[in-house]
Structures are given as structure tokens and as C-alpha cells.
mmCIF file of C-alpha atoms in Angstrom:
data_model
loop_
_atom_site.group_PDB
_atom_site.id
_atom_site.type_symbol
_atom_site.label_atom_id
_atom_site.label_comp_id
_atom_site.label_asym_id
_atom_site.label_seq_id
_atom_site.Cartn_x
_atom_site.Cartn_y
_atom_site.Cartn_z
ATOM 1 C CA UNK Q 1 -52.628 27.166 -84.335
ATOM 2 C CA UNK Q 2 -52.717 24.529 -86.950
ATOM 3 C CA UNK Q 3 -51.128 24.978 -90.705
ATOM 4 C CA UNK Q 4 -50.528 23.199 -93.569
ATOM 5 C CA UNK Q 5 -46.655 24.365 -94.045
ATOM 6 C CA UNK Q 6 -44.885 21.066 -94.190
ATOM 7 C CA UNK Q 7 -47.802 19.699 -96.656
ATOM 8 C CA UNK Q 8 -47.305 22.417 -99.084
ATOM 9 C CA UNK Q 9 -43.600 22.570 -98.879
ATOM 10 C CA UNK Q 10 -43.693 18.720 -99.427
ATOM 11 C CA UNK Q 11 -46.088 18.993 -102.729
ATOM 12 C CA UNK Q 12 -43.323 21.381 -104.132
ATOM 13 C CA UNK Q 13 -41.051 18.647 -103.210
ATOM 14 C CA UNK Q 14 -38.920 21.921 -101.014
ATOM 15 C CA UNK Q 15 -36.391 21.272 -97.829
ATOM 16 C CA UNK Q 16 -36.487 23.159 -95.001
ATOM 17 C CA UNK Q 17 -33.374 24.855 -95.929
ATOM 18 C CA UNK Q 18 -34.781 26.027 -99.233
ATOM 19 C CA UNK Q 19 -38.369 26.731 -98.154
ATOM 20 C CA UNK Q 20 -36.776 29.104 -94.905
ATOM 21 C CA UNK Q 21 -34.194 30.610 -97.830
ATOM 22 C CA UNK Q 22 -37.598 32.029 -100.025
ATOM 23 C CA UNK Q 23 -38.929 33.534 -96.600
ATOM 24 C CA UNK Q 24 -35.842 34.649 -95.320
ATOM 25 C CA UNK Q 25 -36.036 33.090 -91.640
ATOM 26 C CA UNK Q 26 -33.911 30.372 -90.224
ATOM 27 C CA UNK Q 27 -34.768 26.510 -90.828
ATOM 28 C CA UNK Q 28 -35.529 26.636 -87.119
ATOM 29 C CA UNK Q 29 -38.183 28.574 -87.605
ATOM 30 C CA UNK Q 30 -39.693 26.757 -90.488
ATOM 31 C CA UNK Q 31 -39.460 23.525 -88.398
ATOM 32 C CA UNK Q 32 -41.020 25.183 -85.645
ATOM 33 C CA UNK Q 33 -43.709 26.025 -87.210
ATOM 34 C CA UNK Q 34 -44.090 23.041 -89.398
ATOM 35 C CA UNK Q 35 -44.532 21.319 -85.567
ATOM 36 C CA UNK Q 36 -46.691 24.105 -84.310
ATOM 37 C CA UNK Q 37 -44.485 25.164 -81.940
ATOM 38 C CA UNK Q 38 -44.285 28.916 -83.000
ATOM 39 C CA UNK Q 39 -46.849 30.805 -84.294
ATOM 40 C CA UNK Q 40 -45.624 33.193 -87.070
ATOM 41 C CA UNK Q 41 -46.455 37.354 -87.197
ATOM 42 C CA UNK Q 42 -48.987 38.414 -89.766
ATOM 43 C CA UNK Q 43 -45.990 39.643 -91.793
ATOM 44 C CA UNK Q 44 -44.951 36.323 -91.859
ATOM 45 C CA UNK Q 45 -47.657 34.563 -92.451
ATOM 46 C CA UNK Q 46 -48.994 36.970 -95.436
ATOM 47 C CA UNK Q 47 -45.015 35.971 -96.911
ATOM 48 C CA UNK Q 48 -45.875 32.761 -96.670
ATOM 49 C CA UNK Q 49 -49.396 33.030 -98.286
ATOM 50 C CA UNK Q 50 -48.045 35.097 -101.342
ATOM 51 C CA UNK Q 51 -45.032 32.304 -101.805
ATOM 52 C CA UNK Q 52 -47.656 29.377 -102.156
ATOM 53 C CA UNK Q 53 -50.110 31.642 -103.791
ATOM 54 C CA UNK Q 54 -53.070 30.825 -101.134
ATOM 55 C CA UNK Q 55 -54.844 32.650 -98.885
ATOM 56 C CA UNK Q 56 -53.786 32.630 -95.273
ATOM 57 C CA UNK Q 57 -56.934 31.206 -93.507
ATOM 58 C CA UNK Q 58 -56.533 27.974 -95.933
ATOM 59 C CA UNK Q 59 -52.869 27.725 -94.504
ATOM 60 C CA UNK Q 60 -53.480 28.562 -91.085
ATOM 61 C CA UNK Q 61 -56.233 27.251 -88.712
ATOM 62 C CA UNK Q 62 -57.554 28.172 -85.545
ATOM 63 C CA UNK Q 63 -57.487 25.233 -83.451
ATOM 64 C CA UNK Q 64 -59.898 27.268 -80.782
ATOM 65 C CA UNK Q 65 -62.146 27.872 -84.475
ATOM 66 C CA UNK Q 66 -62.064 24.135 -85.655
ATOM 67 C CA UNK Q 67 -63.371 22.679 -82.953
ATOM 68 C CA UNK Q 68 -66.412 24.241 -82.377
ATOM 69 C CA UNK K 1 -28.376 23.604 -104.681
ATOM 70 C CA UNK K 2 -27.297 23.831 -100.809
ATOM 71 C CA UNK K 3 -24.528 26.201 -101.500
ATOM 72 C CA UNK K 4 -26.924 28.749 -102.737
ATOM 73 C CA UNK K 5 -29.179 28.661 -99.232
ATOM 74 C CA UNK K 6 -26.308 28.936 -97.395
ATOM 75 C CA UNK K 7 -24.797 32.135 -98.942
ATOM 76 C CA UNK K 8 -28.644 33.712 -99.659
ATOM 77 C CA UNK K 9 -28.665 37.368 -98.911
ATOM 78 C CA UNK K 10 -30.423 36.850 -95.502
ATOM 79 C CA UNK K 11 -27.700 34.025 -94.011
ATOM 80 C CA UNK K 12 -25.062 36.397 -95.416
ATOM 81 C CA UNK K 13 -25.895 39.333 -93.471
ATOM 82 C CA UNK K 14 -26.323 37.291 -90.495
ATOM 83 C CA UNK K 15 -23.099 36.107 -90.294
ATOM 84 C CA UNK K 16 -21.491 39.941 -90.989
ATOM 85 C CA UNK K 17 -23.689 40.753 -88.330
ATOM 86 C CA UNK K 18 -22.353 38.072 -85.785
ATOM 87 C CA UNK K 19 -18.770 38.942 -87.209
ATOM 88 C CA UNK K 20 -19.074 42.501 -86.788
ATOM 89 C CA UNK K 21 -20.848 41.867 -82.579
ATOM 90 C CA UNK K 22 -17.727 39.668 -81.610
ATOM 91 C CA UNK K 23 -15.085 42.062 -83.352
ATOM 92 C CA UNK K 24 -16.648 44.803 -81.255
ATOM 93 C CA UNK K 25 -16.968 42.516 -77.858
ATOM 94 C CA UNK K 26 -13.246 41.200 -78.647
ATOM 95 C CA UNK K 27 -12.344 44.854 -78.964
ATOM 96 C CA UNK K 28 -14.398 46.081 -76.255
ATOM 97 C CA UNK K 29 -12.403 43.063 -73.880
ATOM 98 C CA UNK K 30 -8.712 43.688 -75.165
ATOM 99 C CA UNK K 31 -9.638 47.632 -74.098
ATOM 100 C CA UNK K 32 -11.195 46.556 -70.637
ATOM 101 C CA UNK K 33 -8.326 44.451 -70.172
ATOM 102 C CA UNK K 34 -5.420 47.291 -71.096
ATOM 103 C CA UNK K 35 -7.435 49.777 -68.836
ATOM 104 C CA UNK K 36 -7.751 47.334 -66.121
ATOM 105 C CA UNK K 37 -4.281 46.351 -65.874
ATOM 106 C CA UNK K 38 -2.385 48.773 -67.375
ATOM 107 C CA UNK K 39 -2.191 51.098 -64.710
ATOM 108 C CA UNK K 40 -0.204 48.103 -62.483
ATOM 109 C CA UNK K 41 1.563 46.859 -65.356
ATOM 110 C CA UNK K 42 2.128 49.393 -68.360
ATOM 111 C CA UNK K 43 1.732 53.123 -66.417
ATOM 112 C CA UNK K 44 2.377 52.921 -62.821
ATOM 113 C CA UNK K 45 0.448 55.896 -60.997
ATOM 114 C CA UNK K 46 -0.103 57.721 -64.457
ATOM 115 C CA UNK K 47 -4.162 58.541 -63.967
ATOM 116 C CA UNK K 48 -4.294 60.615 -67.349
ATOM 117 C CA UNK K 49 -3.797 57.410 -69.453
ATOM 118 C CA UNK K 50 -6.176 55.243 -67.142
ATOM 119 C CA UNK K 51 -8.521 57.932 -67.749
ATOM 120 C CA UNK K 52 -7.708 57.940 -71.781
ATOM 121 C CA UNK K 53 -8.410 54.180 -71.650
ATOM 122 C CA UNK K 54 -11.284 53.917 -69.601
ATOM 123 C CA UNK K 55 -12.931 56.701 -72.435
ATOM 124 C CA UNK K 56 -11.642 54.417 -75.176
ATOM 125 C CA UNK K 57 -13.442 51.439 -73.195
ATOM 126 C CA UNK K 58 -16.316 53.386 -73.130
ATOM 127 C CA UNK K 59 -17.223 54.518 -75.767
ATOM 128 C CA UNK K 60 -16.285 50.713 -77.938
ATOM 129 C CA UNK K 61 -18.604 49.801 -75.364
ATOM 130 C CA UNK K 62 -21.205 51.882 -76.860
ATOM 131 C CA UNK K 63 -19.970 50.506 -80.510
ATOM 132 C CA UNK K 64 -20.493 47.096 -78.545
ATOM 133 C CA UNK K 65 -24.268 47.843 -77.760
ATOM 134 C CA UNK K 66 -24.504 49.079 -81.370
ATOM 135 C CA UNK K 67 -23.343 46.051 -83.024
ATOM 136 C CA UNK K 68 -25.488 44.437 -80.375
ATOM 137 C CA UNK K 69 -28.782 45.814 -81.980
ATOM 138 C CA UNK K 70 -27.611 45.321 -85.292
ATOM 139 C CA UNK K 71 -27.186 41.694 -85.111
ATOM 140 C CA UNK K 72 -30.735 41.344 -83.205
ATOM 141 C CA UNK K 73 -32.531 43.581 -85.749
ATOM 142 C CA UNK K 74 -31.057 40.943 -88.262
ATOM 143 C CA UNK K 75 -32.497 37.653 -86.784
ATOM 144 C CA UNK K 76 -35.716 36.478 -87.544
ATOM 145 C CA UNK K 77 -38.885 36.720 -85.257
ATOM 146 C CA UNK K 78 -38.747 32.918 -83.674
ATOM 147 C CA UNK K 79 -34.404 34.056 -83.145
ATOM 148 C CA UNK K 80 -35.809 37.352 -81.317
ATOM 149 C CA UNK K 81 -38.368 35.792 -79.630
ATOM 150 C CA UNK K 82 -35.086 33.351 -77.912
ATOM 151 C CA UNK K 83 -33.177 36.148 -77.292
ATOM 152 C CA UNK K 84 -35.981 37.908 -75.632
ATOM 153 C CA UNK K 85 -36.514 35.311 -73.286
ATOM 154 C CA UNK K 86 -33.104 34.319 -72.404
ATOM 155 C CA UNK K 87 -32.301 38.484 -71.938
ATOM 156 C CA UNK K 88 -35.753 38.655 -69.622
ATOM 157 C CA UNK K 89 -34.575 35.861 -67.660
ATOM 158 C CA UNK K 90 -30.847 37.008 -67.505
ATOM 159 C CA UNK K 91 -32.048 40.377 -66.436
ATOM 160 C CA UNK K 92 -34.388 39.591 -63.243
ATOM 161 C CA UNK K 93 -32.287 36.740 -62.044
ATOM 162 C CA UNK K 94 -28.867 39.061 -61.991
ATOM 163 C CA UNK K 95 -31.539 41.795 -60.373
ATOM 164 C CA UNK K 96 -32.874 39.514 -57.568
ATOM 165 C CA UNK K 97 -29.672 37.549 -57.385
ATOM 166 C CA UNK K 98 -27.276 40.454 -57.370
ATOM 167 C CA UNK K 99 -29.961 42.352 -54.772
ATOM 168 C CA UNK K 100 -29.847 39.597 -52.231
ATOM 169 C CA UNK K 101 -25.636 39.383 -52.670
ATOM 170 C CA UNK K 102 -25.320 43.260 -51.917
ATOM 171 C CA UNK K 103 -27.648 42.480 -48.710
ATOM 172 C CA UNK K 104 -25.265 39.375 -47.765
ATOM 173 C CA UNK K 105 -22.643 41.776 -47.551
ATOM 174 C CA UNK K 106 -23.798 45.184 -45.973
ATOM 175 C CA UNK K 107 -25.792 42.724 -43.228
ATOM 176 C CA UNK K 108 -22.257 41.050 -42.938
ATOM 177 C CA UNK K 109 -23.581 37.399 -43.388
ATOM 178 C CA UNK K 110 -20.852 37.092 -45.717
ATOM 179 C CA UNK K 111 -17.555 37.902 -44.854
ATOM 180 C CA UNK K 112 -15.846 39.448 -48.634
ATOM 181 C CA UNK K 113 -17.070 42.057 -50.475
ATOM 182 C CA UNK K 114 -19.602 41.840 -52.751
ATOM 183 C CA UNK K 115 -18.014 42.166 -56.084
ATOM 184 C CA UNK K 116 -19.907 43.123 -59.700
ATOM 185 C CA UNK K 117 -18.082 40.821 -61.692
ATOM 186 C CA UNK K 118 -20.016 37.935 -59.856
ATOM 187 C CA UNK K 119 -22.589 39.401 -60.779
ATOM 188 C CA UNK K 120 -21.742 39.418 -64.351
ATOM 189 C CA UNK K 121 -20.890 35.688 -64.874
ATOM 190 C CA UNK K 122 -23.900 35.066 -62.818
ATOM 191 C CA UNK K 123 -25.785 37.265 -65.661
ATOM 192 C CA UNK K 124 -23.845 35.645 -68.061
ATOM 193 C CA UNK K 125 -24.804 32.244 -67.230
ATOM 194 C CA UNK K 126 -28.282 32.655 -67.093
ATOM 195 C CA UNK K 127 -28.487 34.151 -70.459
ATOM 196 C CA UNK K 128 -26.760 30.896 -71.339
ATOM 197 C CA UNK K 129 -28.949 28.781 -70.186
ATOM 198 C CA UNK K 130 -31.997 30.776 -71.387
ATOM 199 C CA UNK K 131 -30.276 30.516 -74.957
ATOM 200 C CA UNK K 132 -30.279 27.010 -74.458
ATOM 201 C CA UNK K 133 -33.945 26.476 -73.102
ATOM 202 C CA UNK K 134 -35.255 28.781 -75.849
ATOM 203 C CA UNK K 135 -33.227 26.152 -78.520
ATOM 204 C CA UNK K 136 -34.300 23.270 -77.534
ATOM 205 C CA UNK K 137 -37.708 24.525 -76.705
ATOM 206 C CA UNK K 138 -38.149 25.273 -80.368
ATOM 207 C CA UNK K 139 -35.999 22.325 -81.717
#
């Protein structure tokens, strides 16, 4: 799955570190996803849609989706 | 700035929760260590203490597995997911690994005993290494 996490985080001018303190996960985790490497839960995911105030899908992508 | 993210509420009460799992394994040791050789060292033929301090092991064993859960309920889903993996893999390699050493010694291809606590550093070893794997995998 593709996202726009590190784009956002970098428009809001946010580390790692501070981005992973709002969403209360390790920076590990934010990096990982940032690289696509995990996949976050819905829980997750609607957490990070409510902190940048956008709705999931236009955070998240299904690569499988995107390129039909 | 940095000081605040590293004492946020989360980061806090994952470090009590990794203070409070190794006071309870350190614990849980000294006691498996005082029941294991006291009865040669400290009470000679006395079975009512080894008794007493096998119970005590015991049951900070079960504060051990407590503590345990605590600290995974506390990490976050990516830190479970790690731990998951590492526990799955620790799990069927001590059961296949420890199943084929019992077999090595009750068909007498080796000559010693087969003894648990090689099976526990065996365990303990490949939950290592799956700890490891799962890091870097996720790096």
C-alpha cells in the first residue's frame, strides 16, 4: 500500500520523532510506514487521518487499485 | 523540543513497563537461583524450604508472565507484530528442535541426557534472532 505520510509530515515541517509522539507509536513505525514497509490497522490509519485532517483514501492508496 | 517526545505519556509508560518486566525476570532468576541451589548450599536435606522456594519461584513466575503481557499490551502494533514473529519462530523451533533432542536420547544416539535447559537457551536464542530479523526487517 502506498501513502502520502512522509509528504504530509514534511509540509508541517514534523520529524519522525514528533510526528510518532502525536500518534503514539514508535519512530520505527512511522519510518516503516513512511517506506511502505508496514501497513498500519484501521485504528491507525483513521489516527492518522484525523491528525492531518484528511480522509484516509487520499492518504492511503491501493497499489493493487492504482494500477488498474 | 526533543525532551518533550522523549518523556510523552506513551514513551513513559513504555519504559515503566520494560522496568517493571526485568524487575520481575531479575526477581523471578535470584528466586530460581536460591531454590536451585539452596538446598546444596543454604539447607542441606531440608525439603520443606525447597518446597517454600520453589512456591515463591512459582508464583513470581506467574508475576513474570504478568509483567510479560503488560509490557506487550503497551507496544505499538508494528512492536507486536516483531514480537509475534520472533515468539512464533522461538516457539516451533524449541518444539521441533527440543522433539528431535528427546529422540537423540531415548534412541541412545547421544550418549548424556537430554537436559531442558538446552532447550531453553536454544529457545532463547531463536527469539533473539527473530528480534533481530523483525528490526532490521522494518529498519
Amino acid at each position: 500500500m502506498k501513502n502520502k505520510l512522509k509528504v504530509l509530515r514534511a509540509e508541517r515541517d514534523w520529524t519522525q520523532a514528533q510526528l510518532s509522539e502525536k500518534l503514539d507509536v514508535s519512530r520505527q513505525t512511522i519510518n516503516a510506514i513512511e517506506k511502505g514497509k508496514f501497513d498500519p490497522s484501521l485504528p491507525l490509519a483513521f489516527k492518522i487521518s484525523r491528525l492531518f485532517d484528511l480522509p484516509i483514501e487520499s492518504i492511503f492508496e491501493d497499489e493493487s487499485s492504482s494500477s488498474k | 523540543m526533543s525532551k518533550s517526545i522523549e518523556c510523552n505519556e506513551w514513551t513513559r509508560k513504555n519504559a515503566q513497563n520494560v522496568k517493571r518486566l526485568a524487575l520481575w525476570t531479575g526477581i523471578w532468576l535470584v528466586t530460581m537461583a536460591i531454590a536451585a541451589f539452596g538446598p546444596k548450599f543454604l539447607w542441606p536435606g531440608n525439603e520443606m524450604i525447597s518446597t517454600i522456594f520453589i512456591a515463591i519461584n512459582w508464583l513470581i513466575g506467574v508475576g513474570m508472565i504478568w509483567a510479560n503481557g503488560q509490557h506487550l499490551r503497551g507496544l505499538d502494533e508494528l512492536q507486536q507484530k516483531i514480537q509475534l514473529e520472533a515468539m512464533a519462530l522461538s516457539l516451533g523451533g524449541g518444539l521441533i528442535c527440543g522433539l528431535s533432542y528427546s529422540l537423540m536420547d531415548t534412541t541412545n544416539v547421544i550418549q548424556s541426557d537430554a537436559e531442558i535447559s538446552y532447550l531453553v537457551m536454544l529457545m532463547s536464542a531463536i527469539y533473539m534472532v527473530g528480534l533481530l530479523r523483525g528490526n532490521r526487517r522494518y529498519q
